[in-house]
Amino acid sequence: MIKLFSLKQQKKEGEQSARGGQQKKASAAQLRIQKDINELNLPKTCATEFPDPDDLLNFKLIICPDEGFYRDGRFIFNFRVGSNYPHEPPKVKCATQVYHPNIDLEGNVCLNILREDWNPVLTISSIVYGLQFLFLEPNPEDPLNKEAADVLQCNRRQFEVNVKKAMRGGYVGETYFECCLIK
Amino acid sequence: MSATSPNPSLGLQSKRWNGLRNILEREGPFCKDDFSPSPDNLEFLQTKCKVLVIGAGGLGCELLKDLALMGFGDLHVIDMDTIELSNLNRQFLFRRSDIGASKAECAARFIQNRLPTCRVTPHFAKIQDFDDTFYQQFHIIVCGLDSIVARRWINGMLLSMLRYDSDNTIDVSSIIPMIDGGTEGFKGNARVILPGFTACIECTLDLFPPQVNYPLCTIANTPRLPEHCIEYVKIIQWDKENPFNVPLDGDDPQHLAWVYERALERANQFNITGITYRLVQGVIKHIIPAVASTNAVIAAACATEVFKIATSCYDSMANYLNFNDLDGIYTYTYEAEKSDTCLACSNAPQVLPIEDPNTTTLEDVIKLLCESARFQLKSPGLTTVFQDGKKKTLYMANVKSIEEATRKNLTQSLGELGLQDGQQLTVTDATSPTAMTLQLKYQTNEIEMN
């Protein structure tokens, strides 16, 4: 145990001047996100974009799947990392309208590690892999867009047609989708 | 107290602290080695020792009362909140007429009136409103917080105030011990943190209970609980309908009423019962009902630790006490270990001497970090925070868009980049599980700025 107060008793009064001019330090959330970002090993189908490179807490992830239903599409996700990261997960929203069982038309994403299964040992990398997986294996068991999920479950062929239609830009049922194919 | 005494507080003065004198003026078998019994100990407590209490809520009220009655004579208290009706059952320094007033100010006034021996200075503010010059005046900081963000912030502040000797050991006089109490219903914990020496808040971040989060698809499609319906309105319906054109505010009764109405509609659709206004409030604000007795136990444990550190009469608790009185009473104290890879506290600044900041470029620094035997990094990412709090990403090779945006910094000199003598750079690299703090040390003091 260190001797704290035998020292303390002499200090404090005239001590003010000895300190001061302290250097600003990055917050713990900041340190952790820098670590996550610097070590982000993206697969070739993914890229990040930082609108302000000085702000590592807000960025975009762009996924261009090269196989599966969503091949040749280009999907943008907005990441917002809060000051309580990694205790709390980042807020992730899909900015591209997509016909997908696990992503609704407002851009909410149903991915377990973004909510109930988040854990501070997970990283931005884990989320990237999770999102990428959603495009390879849309999961009709946990639907957010129920209509899309029902189609996928009953008629895979029809689902594929609907996805292509949506990605090219057009109506699926009542909903209009913007084109999101790679030019 | 004698009824004839003209000044009751004077009459008390002689006897009130007899209990403390027994501890502080006598030798005992369990005393710490460096403890010397003397009346000075009590005097230090009453006149010199400056303690900061963060939070004047459930724990804060208990802490202020405990510390004042324990003889501490110079307390400060910070709280940004005002008093609400629902606080009054346990925050006993407040009365009905105080509703709407500052918690810190009311609490200070109450203690001051009841115990004129104790001076309490209130701060009706956020902890973030103060800088290190404020925090360094205290001997000990004790927290009764309900937020993890606030704990992490003060933890980071105390770590940033550590000073290091030339051999990179911590100057012990720069340590401000932090006693942290926390309660959640019938559960609570108290811990002693010696910043830089024992496990800090970040070392044990994964011990905090995670927020209850329901799967989005359950909320959207297969709600079973009234909570699911409330979360649906909060997460999906609010953004969609945007009824007040502002983000949802859990303290605005109009917002809560809207959420309540919509949640009730949704619950009826799915034959779910149990939506109440109180539940809506609870789910939106993540309220866990506070239990007065848990607060009392945890605050008492914290106050005891403050007393022990202030007087060095006995060893501090090592260092993490768990308490649970949900079913009988359970307590367990163990020593949480300091993490070697903690991003916050295993990160002593490493001094990097720079011959001349006007000729040394950022690229030179990165080259040094990669090639020198001391660092041997692979592909470091560098950021810094300027004195005004502005963050800057200096260079990061691994992320394409950042690399392109920061490439121009490589050829600039440290002076041109605005980096001052003593400025700290945060360096992350795949070769290390922690972030490294580099402190620039300029050999020449002149910096040419353009």
XYZ file of C-alpha atoms in Angstrom:
633
model
C 0.000 0.000 0.000
C 1.302 3.421 -0.842
C 1.592 6.176 1.697
C -0.918 8.663 0.462
C -1.725 11.029 3.188
C 1.533 11.475 4.919
C 2.258 13.306 1.694
C -1.142 14.793 1.348
C -0.866 16.688 4.566
C 1.913 18.820 3.193
C 0.463 19.376 -0.190
C -2.552 21.172 -1.664
C -2.023 24.639 -0.222
C 0.806 26.073 -2.287
C 0.522 23.358 -4.830
C -1.863 24.856 -7.325
C 0.868 26.348 -9.456
C 2.902 23.162 -9.695
C 0.208 21.635 -11.840
C -1.966 23.329 -14.350
C -1.274 23.406 -18.047
C -2.315 19.766 -18.114
C -2.551 18.271 -21.546
C -5.938 17.401 -22.922
C -6.524 13.699 -23.070
C -8.737 11.697 -25.365
C -11.746 10.134 -23.658
C -11.907 6.383 -23.156
C -14.586 6.057 -25.833
C -12.342 8.006 -28.184
C -9.331 5.779 -27.474
C -11.342 2.661 -28.013
C -12.899 3.777 -31.289
C -9.510 4.845 -32.622
C -8.262 1.377 -31.840
C -11.286 -0.234 -33.512
C -10.984 1.919 -36.618
C -7.225 1.559 -36.998
C -7.533 -2.202 -36.834
C -10.566 -2.487 -39.050
C -9.693 -5.170 -41.546
C -12.383 -4.749 -44.133
C -13.274 -7.425 -46.661
C -13.095 -6.184 -50.247
C -16.873 -5.788 -50.392
C -16.854 -3.148 -47.634
C -15.494 0.364 -47.314
C -15.728 3.127 -44.744
C -16.143 6.815 -45.385
C -15.433 9.540 -42.854
C -17.157 12.802 -43.787
C -14.949 14.512 -41.185
C -11.676 12.610 -40.677
C -11.187 14.352 -37.312
C -14.436 12.847 -36.057
C -13.993 9.095 -35.691
C -17.360 8.743 -33.943
C -19.500 9.319 -37.035
C -18.916 7.474 -40.253
C -20.482 5.505 -43.083
C -20.021 1.891 -43.994
C -20.652 0.928 -47.603
C -21.357 -2.696 -48.408
C -21.358 -3.973 -52.001
C -22.158 -7.697 -51.794
C -20.486 -9.800 -54.499
C -22.764 -12.803 -54.104
C -26.236 -13.735 -52.943
C -29.584 -11.985 -53.462
C -28.050 -8.544 -53.084
C -25.149 -8.927 -55.483
C -24.204 -5.686 -57.263
C -26.174 -3.548 -54.822
C -24.598 -0.723 -52.867
C -25.848 -0.206 -49.330
C -24.851 2.614 -47.001
C -25.009 2.392 -43.215
C -24.581 5.337 -40.873
C -22.663 4.623 -37.672
C -23.040 6.894 -34.665
C -20.746 6.001 -31.777
C -21.754 7.548 -28.453
C -19.632 8.683 -25.529
C -20.593 5.528 -23.659
C -18.951 3.242 -26.221
C -18.165 0.341 -25.757
C -20.548 -0.013 -22.837
C -23.297 0.817 -25.287
C -23.280 -0.290 -28.936
C -23.060 2.258 -31.751
C -26.305 3.329 -33.359
C -26.422 1.913 -36.855
C -29.001 2.803 -39.465
C -29.287 1.798 -43.085
C -29.405 4.920 -45.252
C -30.272 3.009 -48.426
C -33.854 1.856 -48.873
C -33.695 -1.868 -49.146
C -36.153 -4.737 -49.546
C -34.848 -6.980 -46.813
C -36.514 -9.092 -44.106
C -34.248 -7.752 -41.354
C -34.105 -4.080 -42.335
C -37.222 -1.952 -42.277
C -38.080 0.935 -44.558
C -36.932 3.476 -41.958
C -33.475 1.922 -41.970
C -33.727 0.114 -38.617
C -31.611 -3.006 -38.612
C -32.436 -6.179 -36.714
C -29.049 -7.545 -35.780
C -28.692 -9.105 -32.340
C -25.278 -7.625 -31.551
C -26.593 -4.127 -32.189
C -29.044 -4.483 -29.320
C -29.692 -7.351 -26.953
C -26.454 -9.263 -27.509
C -24.073 -6.298 -27.534
C -21.072 -6.750 -25.284
C -18.110 -4.434 -24.676
C -15.633 -6.975 -26.102
C -17.267 -6.680 -29.516
C -15.841 -4.149 -31.949
C -16.817 -2.190 -35.041
C -15.362 -5.111 -36.968
C -17.894 -7.503 -35.409
C -20.725 -5.255 -36.547
C -19.331 -5.034 -40.081
C -19.265 -8.823 -40.309
C -22.761 -9.028 -38.849
C -24.121 -6.596 -41.428
C -22.351 -8.302 -44.252
C -23.849 -11.597 -43.158
C -27.346 -10.119 -43.258
C -26.952 -9.601 -47.007
C -25.651 -13.094 -47.623
C -28.193 -14.826 -45.424
C -31.331 -12.761 -44.882
C -33.110 -14.320 -41.931
C -36.900 -14.648 -42.290
C -37.215 -16.025 -38.734
C -36.600 -12.610 -37.146
C -38.386 -10.254 -39.486
C -38.457 -6.511 -39.345
C -39.985 -6.177 -42.776
C -42.618 -8.849 -42.390
C -43.854 -8.834 -45.967
C -40.368 -9.439 -47.319
C -39.832 -12.183 -44.758
C -43.066 -13.931 -45.704
C -42.138 -13.896 -49.376
C -38.674 -15.252 -48.624
C -40.172 -18.052 -46.563
C -42.891 -19.053 -49.056
C -41.293 -18.425 -52.392
C -37.548 -17.895 -52.648
C -37.779 -17.343 -56.390
C -40.327 -14.546 -55.966
C -38.166 -13.025 -53.218
C -35.196 -12.947 -55.547
C -37.287 -11.253 -58.229
C -38.527 -8.667 -55.702
C -35.011 -7.908 -54.494
C -33.789 -7.378 -58.057
C -36.776 -5.176 -58.803
C -36.155 -3.050 -55.712
C -32.433 -2.731 -56.406
C -33.046 -1.645 -60.009
C -35.444 0.989 -58.715
C -39.182 0.365 -58.801
C -42.227 -0.742 -56.907
C -42.452 -3.877 -54.795
C -46.073 -3.969 -53.687
C -46.935 -0.478 -52.505
C -43.394 0.624 -51.813
C -41.121 2.432 -54.196
C -37.394 1.724 -53.949
C -34.619 3.907 -55.333
C -32.088 2.235 -57.569
C -29.046 1.129 -55.576
C -27.074 -0.865 -58.141
C -23.376 -0.167 -58.611
C -23.124 1.928 -61.711
C -27.299 17.753 25.346
C -27.819 19.864 28.432
C -30.959 21.942 28.219
C -29.359 24.857 30.030
C -26.375 25.209 27.739
C -26.533 28.631 26.089
C -25.023 27.361 22.890
C -25.827 23.724 22.273
C -23.272 23.288 19.536
C -20.508 24.488 21.860
C -21.695 22.083 24.523
C -21.530 19.301 21.995
C -18.131 20.212 20.708
C -16.279 18.580 23.548
C -18.159 15.309 23.489
C -19.350 14.942 19.927
C -16.097 13.615 18.555
C -15.179 11.336 21.451
C -15.860 8.284 19.340
C -13.482 9.533 16.670
C -10.855 10.410 19.261
C -10.859 6.819 20.445
C -9.863 5.760 16.984
C -7.603 8.615 15.995
C -5.703 9.235 19.195
C -4.975 5.704 20.312
C -2.703 2.956 19.098
C -4.392 -0.310 18.123
C -3.386 -3.739 16.857
C -4.989 -3.164 13.468
C -3.615 0.278 12.730
C -1.662 0.855 9.553
C 2.103 1.016 9.975
C 2.323 4.659 9.063
C -0.486 5.712 11.369
C 0.551 7.896 14.257
C -2.136 8.497 16.854
C -2.493 12.180 17.577
C -5.082 14.955 17.891
C -3.728 16.202 14.569
C -5.657 13.486 12.797
C -8.985 14.874 13.899
C -7.847 18.380 13.190
C -6.872 17.387 9.646
C -10.311 15.913 9.121
C -12.085 18.969 10.455
C -10.051 21.772 8.992
C -7.821 20.648 6.143
C -9.247 17.645 4.388
C -11.276 18.649 1.369
C -13.704 16.060 0.045
C -15.782 16.292 -3.120
C -19.109 14.474 -3.209
C -20.354 13.968 -6.770
C -24.113 13.623 -6.880
C -26.628 14.833 -4.312
C -29.268 12.200 -5.008
C -30.039 9.016 -3.132
C -26.423 8.166 -2.391
C -25.313 11.785 -2.226
C -27.723 12.715 0.590
C -26.542 9.741 2.607
C -22.888 10.499 1.890
C -23.140 14.158 2.878
C -24.907 13.244 6.111
C -22.408 10.471 6.894
C -19.326 12.560 6.159
C -20.592 15.618 8.031
C -21.428 13.530 11.100
C -18.024 11.849 10.818
C -16.286 15.136 11.393
C -15.344 16.228 7.902
C -15.371 20.001 7.855
C -14.896 20.954 4.214
C -17.198 19.257 1.738
C -18.076 20.218 -1.798
C -21.016 18.755 -3.673
C -21.821 18.790 -7.386
C -25.188 17.945 -8.882
C -26.793 19.179 -12.078
C -30.310 18.066 -11.134
C -33.266 19.719 -9.508
C -35.510 18.137 -6.895
C -38.558 16.172 -7.971
C -41.487 14.887 -5.949
C -40.454 11.273 -6.474
C -37.080 11.949 -4.786
C -38.539 12.838 -1.418
C -39.057 9.317 -0.095
C -35.323 8.717 0.207
C -33.469 11.958 -0.445
C -34.042 13.131 3.089
C -32.240 16.455 2.853
C -35.104 17.768 0.713
C -38.637 18.845 1.562
C -41.758 19.305 -0.492
C -41.146 23.049 -0.664
C -37.762 22.391 -2.275
C -39.243 20.819 -5.420
C -37.701 22.468 -8.475
C -34.676 23.778 -6.574
C -31.083 22.632 -7.051
C -30.221 19.409 -5.260
C -26.662 20.521 -4.531
C -27.730 23.847 -3.069
C -30.557 22.430 -0.932
C -28.432 19.606 0.381
C -25.592 21.975 1.264
C -27.949 24.324 3.085
C -29.543 21.512 5.047
C -26.251 20.034 6.236
C -24.864 23.456 7.019
C -27.891 24.307 9.188
C -27.908 21.029 11.009
C -24.150 20.753 11.507
C -22.518 24.163 11.692
C -19.177 22.358 12.135
C -19.281 21.367 8.489
C -18.886 23.750 5.584
C -20.573 22.504 2.427
C -19.993 24.277 -0.886
C -22.611 23.466 -3.530
C -22.052 23.405 -7.287
C -25.246 23.391 -9.328
C -23.488 22.167 -12.461
C -22.336 19.196 -14.479
C -19.044 17.530 -13.628
C -17.975 18.296 -17.185
C -18.278 22.018 -16.477
C -15.096 21.895 -14.393
C -11.525 21.238 -15.412
C -8.502 19.798 -13.658
C -7.789 23.027 -11.767
C -11.067 22.473 -9.919
C -10.623 18.780 -9.234
C -7.040 19.033 -8.074
C -8.024 20.980 -4.960
C -9.570 17.869 -3.386
C -7.928 15.197 -1.271
C -10.583 12.586 -1.964
C -13.486 12.299 -4.388
C -16.504 10.195 -3.575
C -19.161 9.444 -6.166
C -22.831 8.691 -5.807
C -23.677 8.641 -9.486
C -26.358 6.948 -11.519
C -24.600 7.181 -14.852
C -21.780 5.192 -16.364
C -20.831 8.034 -18.677
C -20.264 10.313 -15.680
C -18.204 7.665 -13.876
C -16.050 7.164 -16.937
C -15.603 10.895 -17.303
C -14.413 11.517 -13.761
C -12.251 8.396 -13.937
C -10.608 9.775 -17.077
C -10.176 13.187 -15.465
C -8.404 11.748 -12.402
C -6.161 9.600 -14.598
C -5.255 12.584 -16.751
C -4.203 14.466 -13.623
C -1.545 11.917 -12.683
C 1.989 13.221 -12.910
C 4.886 10.983 -13.778
C 8.462 11.158 -12.589
C 11.300 10.949 -15.072
C 11.454 7.147 -14.706
C 7.747 6.938 -15.601
C 6.568 6.074 -12.110
C 3.546 7.897 -10.815
C 4.160 10.797 -8.487
C 2.016 9.628 -5.558
C 1.155 13.142 -4.508
C -0.779 13.520 -7.763
C -3.140 10.672 -6.912
C -6.632 11.602 -5.858
C -8.404 8.518 -4.506
C -11.875 7.944 -5.861
C -14.509 6.093 -3.866
C -17.350 5.009 -6.083
C -20.734 3.877 -4.830
C -23.549 2.575 -6.981
C -26.959 1.082 -6.351
C -29.650 -0.441 -8.492
C -32.705 -1.496 -6.538
C -31.620 -4.002 -3.920
C -28.141 -4.374 -5.367
C -25.183 -2.135 -4.777
C -21.437 -1.862 -4.887
C -18.725 0.263 -3.344
C -15.189 0.463 -4.557
C -11.925 2.186 -3.855
C -9.952 3.369 -6.857
C -6.420 4.710 -6.599
C -6.020 6.045 -10.136
C -3.019 4.468 -11.822
C -2.561 1.901 -9.045
C -5.721 -0.136 -8.683
C -8.426 -1.238 -11.123
C -10.168 1.783 -12.608
C -13.671 2.148 -14.036
C -12.467 1.225 -17.546
C -10.551 -1.851 -16.306
C -13.846 -3.329 -15.169
C -16.218 -1.753 -17.661
C -17.736 -5.110 -18.520
C -18.898 -5.558 -14.917
C -21.614 -2.964 -15.328
C -24.962 -4.588 -15.956
C -25.929 -4.105 -19.595
C -28.988 -2.086 -20.380
C -32.048 -4.221 -20.990
C -32.538 -4.274 -24.751
C -35.222 -6.248 -26.530
C -34.597 -7.688 -30.001
C -35.872 -5.254 -32.601
C -37.800 -7.921 -34.482
C -39.668 -8.964 -31.333
C -40.621 -5.379 -30.713
C -41.699 -4.941 -34.319
C -43.582 -8.156 -34.947
C -44.145 -10.397 -31.982
C -44.554 -8.253 -28.873
C -45.423 -10.226 -25.747
C -44.747 -7.761 -22.943
C -46.087 -4.278 -22.272
C -42.428 -3.154 -22.380
C -42.201 -4.352 -25.999
C -45.084 -2.060 -26.946
C -43.515 0.945 -25.240
C -40.145 0.278 -26.884
C -41.910 0.023 -30.249
C -43.382 3.480 -29.875
C -40.060 4.823 -28.627
C -37.833 3.340 -31.310
C -40.005 3.032 -34.387
C -43.216 5.034 -34.138
C -41.696 8.212 -32.691
C -39.242 8.673 -35.547
C -41.859 7.755 -38.115
C -44.578 10.133 -36.927
C -42.356 12.698 -35.222
C -45.308 14.178 -33.287
C -43.496 17.176 -31.804
C -40.696 17.485 -34.372
C -38.066 16.947 -31.658
C -36.296 13.895 -30.259
C -38.177 12.058 -27.526
C -37.599 13.652 -24.098
C -38.367 11.382 -21.147
C -38.853 14.395 -18.870
C -41.561 16.006 -21.004
C -45.044 14.982 -19.778
C -46.534 15.713 -23.209
C -44.110 13.303 -24.850
C -44.785 10.631 -22.255
C -48.532 11.043 -22.676
C -48.187 10.543 -26.433
C -46.053 7.431 -25.957
C -48.532 6.115 -23.386
C -51.498 6.520 -25.755
C -49.743 4.851 -28.688
C -48.324 2.036 -26.556
C -51.786 1.350 -25.205
C -53.193 1.129 -28.738
C -50.485 -1.297 -29.736
C -50.929 -3.385 -26.601
C -54.658 -3.685 -27.291
C -53.903 -4.837 -30.836
C -51.832 -7.708 -29.475
C -53.987 -8.421 -26.407
C -51.278 -7.341 -24.036
C -52.208 -5.844 -20.681
C -50.239 -3.898 -18.120
C -49.428 -0.583 -19.841
C -49.396 2.156 -17.214
C -48.089 5.716 -17.310
C -45.544 4.780 -14.648
C -44.295 1.851 -16.692
C -43.958 4.099 -19.738
C -41.907 6.523 -17.679
C -39.818 3.654 -16.325
C -39.066 2.107 -19.713
C -38.348 5.407 -21.489
C -36.023 6.677 -18.755
C -34.619 3.244 -17.808
C -35.750 3.730 -14.241
C -35.009 1.034 -11.709
C -36.835 1.795 -8.461
C -34.363 2.996 -5.831
C -34.306 1.386 -2.397
C -33.446 3.699 0.488
C -31.815 1.029 2.628
C -29.467 -0.062 -0.174
C -28.354 3.547 -0.560
C -27.738 3.793 3.177
C -25.564 0.663 3.261
C -23.493 1.606 0.217
C -23.035 5.219 1.329
C -21.913 4.032 4.759
C -19.334 1.728 3.177
C -18.092 4.592 0.991
C -17.947 7.084 3.871
C -15.947 4.589 5.935
C -13.435 4.294 3.117
C -13.154 8.079 2.851
C -12.491 8.206 6.587
C -9.862 5.483 6.423
C -7.992 7.125 3.569
C -8.209 10.590 5.103
C -6.815 9.488 8.471
C -4.760 6.446 7.357
C -6.044 4.762 10.506
C -6.664 1.498 8.711
C -6.053 -0.161 5.365
C -8.454 0.660 2.575
C -10.867 -1.945 1.401
C -9.332 -3.979 -1.410
C -11.201 -2.959 -3.418
C -14.650 -3.956 -4.694
C -17.606 -4.639 -2.413
C -20.730 -6.257 -3.767
C -23.944 -6.043 -1.837
C -27.338 -7.596 -2.415
C -30.278 -7.594 -0.016
C -32.914 -8.891 -2.390
C -33.259 -12.127 -0.464
C -31.504 -12.048 2.887
C -28.187 -10.241 2.801
C -25.241 -11.128 0.656
C -21.970 -9.284 0.515
C -18.648 -10.169 -0.981
C -15.492 -8.123 -1.260
C -12.752 -8.958 -3.668
C -9.811 -7.305 -5.278
C -10.635 -6.271 -8.809
C -7.412 -6.428 -10.779
C -5.974 -3.574 -12.711
C -6.015 -4.532 -16.374
C -2.659 -4.405 -18.154
C -4.470 -3.600 -21.348
C -6.774 -0.943 -19.930
C -7.055 1.832 -22.499
C -7.440 4.411 -19.761
C -5.051 3.580 -16.935
C -2.337 1.399 -18.471
C -1.363 4.202 -20.698
C 1.356 6.268 -19.047
C 2.567 8.930 -21.467
C 5.809 7.996 -23.213
C 8.045 10.935 -23.785
C 9.262 11.371 -27.354
C 12.145 13.833 -27.656
C 11.965 15.961 -30.787
C 15.087 17.769 -31.879
C 13.409 20.566 -33.773
C 9.628 20.736 -34.289
C 10.105 23.004 -37.285
C 12.066 20.484 -39.298
C 10.643 17.231 -37.957
C 7.695 16.132 -40.061
C 4.858 13.845 -39.071
C 6.299 11.274 -41.462
C 9.597 11.381 -39.534
C 7.720 10.618 -36.314
C 5.828 7.712 -37.856
C 9.026 6.337 -39.334
C 10.634 6.515 -35.933
C 7.692 4.700 -34.348
C 7.994 1.890 -36.883
C 11.767 1.572 -37.097
C 13.089 2.295 -33.613
C 13.758 -0.657 -31.344
C 11.791 1.093 -28.626
C 8.417 1.079 -30.424
C 8.485 -1.292 -33.437
C 5.003 -0.417 -34.610
C 3.519 -1.637 -37.876
C 0.986 0.830 -39.156
C 0.135 3.311 -36.421
C -2.882 5.587 -36.358
C -2.257 8.951 -34.718
C -4.688 11.455 -33.261
C -4.444 14.328 -30.832
C -6.665 16.624 -28.814
C -5.856 20.319 -28.815
C -6.024 22.514 -25.739
C -9.435 23.837 -26.800
C -10.806 20.279 -26.894
C -10.779 19.994 -30.684
C -9.836 16.527 -31.939
C -7.591 15.964 -34.920
C -6.772 12.808 -36.806
C -3.135 13.237 -37.828
C -2.711 10.121 -39.923
C -4.187 6.675 -40.313
C -2.863 4.460 -43.079
C -5.292 1.598 -42.645
C -8.501 3.407 -43.494
C -8.581 4.494 -47.091
C -10.785 7.571 -46.784
C -8.916 8.834 -43.720
C -5.558 8.102 -45.311
C -6.491 10.218 -48.325
C -7.738 13.070 -46.164
C -4.724 13.104 -43.843
C -1.919 12.296 -46.296
C -1.090 15.988 -46.623
C -0.161 16.058 -42.901
C 2.758 13.690 -43.484
C 4.992 16.289 -45.074
C 4.092 19.017 -42.598
C 6.325 19.768 -39.637
C 5.004 19.306 -36.109
C 5.054 23.068 -35.693
C 3.008 23.549 -38.851
C 0.480 21.038 -37.555
C 0.049 23.193 -34.464
C 1.478 20.587 -32.094
C 2.886 22.157 -28.957
C 5.706 21.104 -26.676
C 4.223 18.593 -24.219
C 1.257 17.782 -26.472
C 0.015 14.210 -26.248
C -0.612 12.048 -29.288
C -2.752 8.939 -29.092
C -1.183 6.122 -31.061
C -2.948 2.879 -31.857
C -1.358 -0.014 -33.649
C -2.104 -3.659 -34.310
C 0.970 -4.645 -32.298
C -0.543 -3.539 -29.005
C -3.875 -4.196 -27.301
C -3.810 -0.734 -25.748
C -3.544 2.761 -27.069
C -0.242 4.482 -26.426
C 0.097 8.071 -25.357
C 3.124 9.847 -26.780
C 4.161 13.084 -25.201
C 6.168 15.357 -27.461
C 9.187 16.952 -25.849
C 10.790 19.683 -27.895
C 14.474 20.314 -27.367
C 14.214 23.782 -28.853
C 11.499 25.930 -27.446
C 10.931 28.167 -30.415
C 8.119 27.148 -32.694
C 7.577 29.031 -35.897
C 3.866 29.265 -36.464
C 2.397 30.509 -39.663
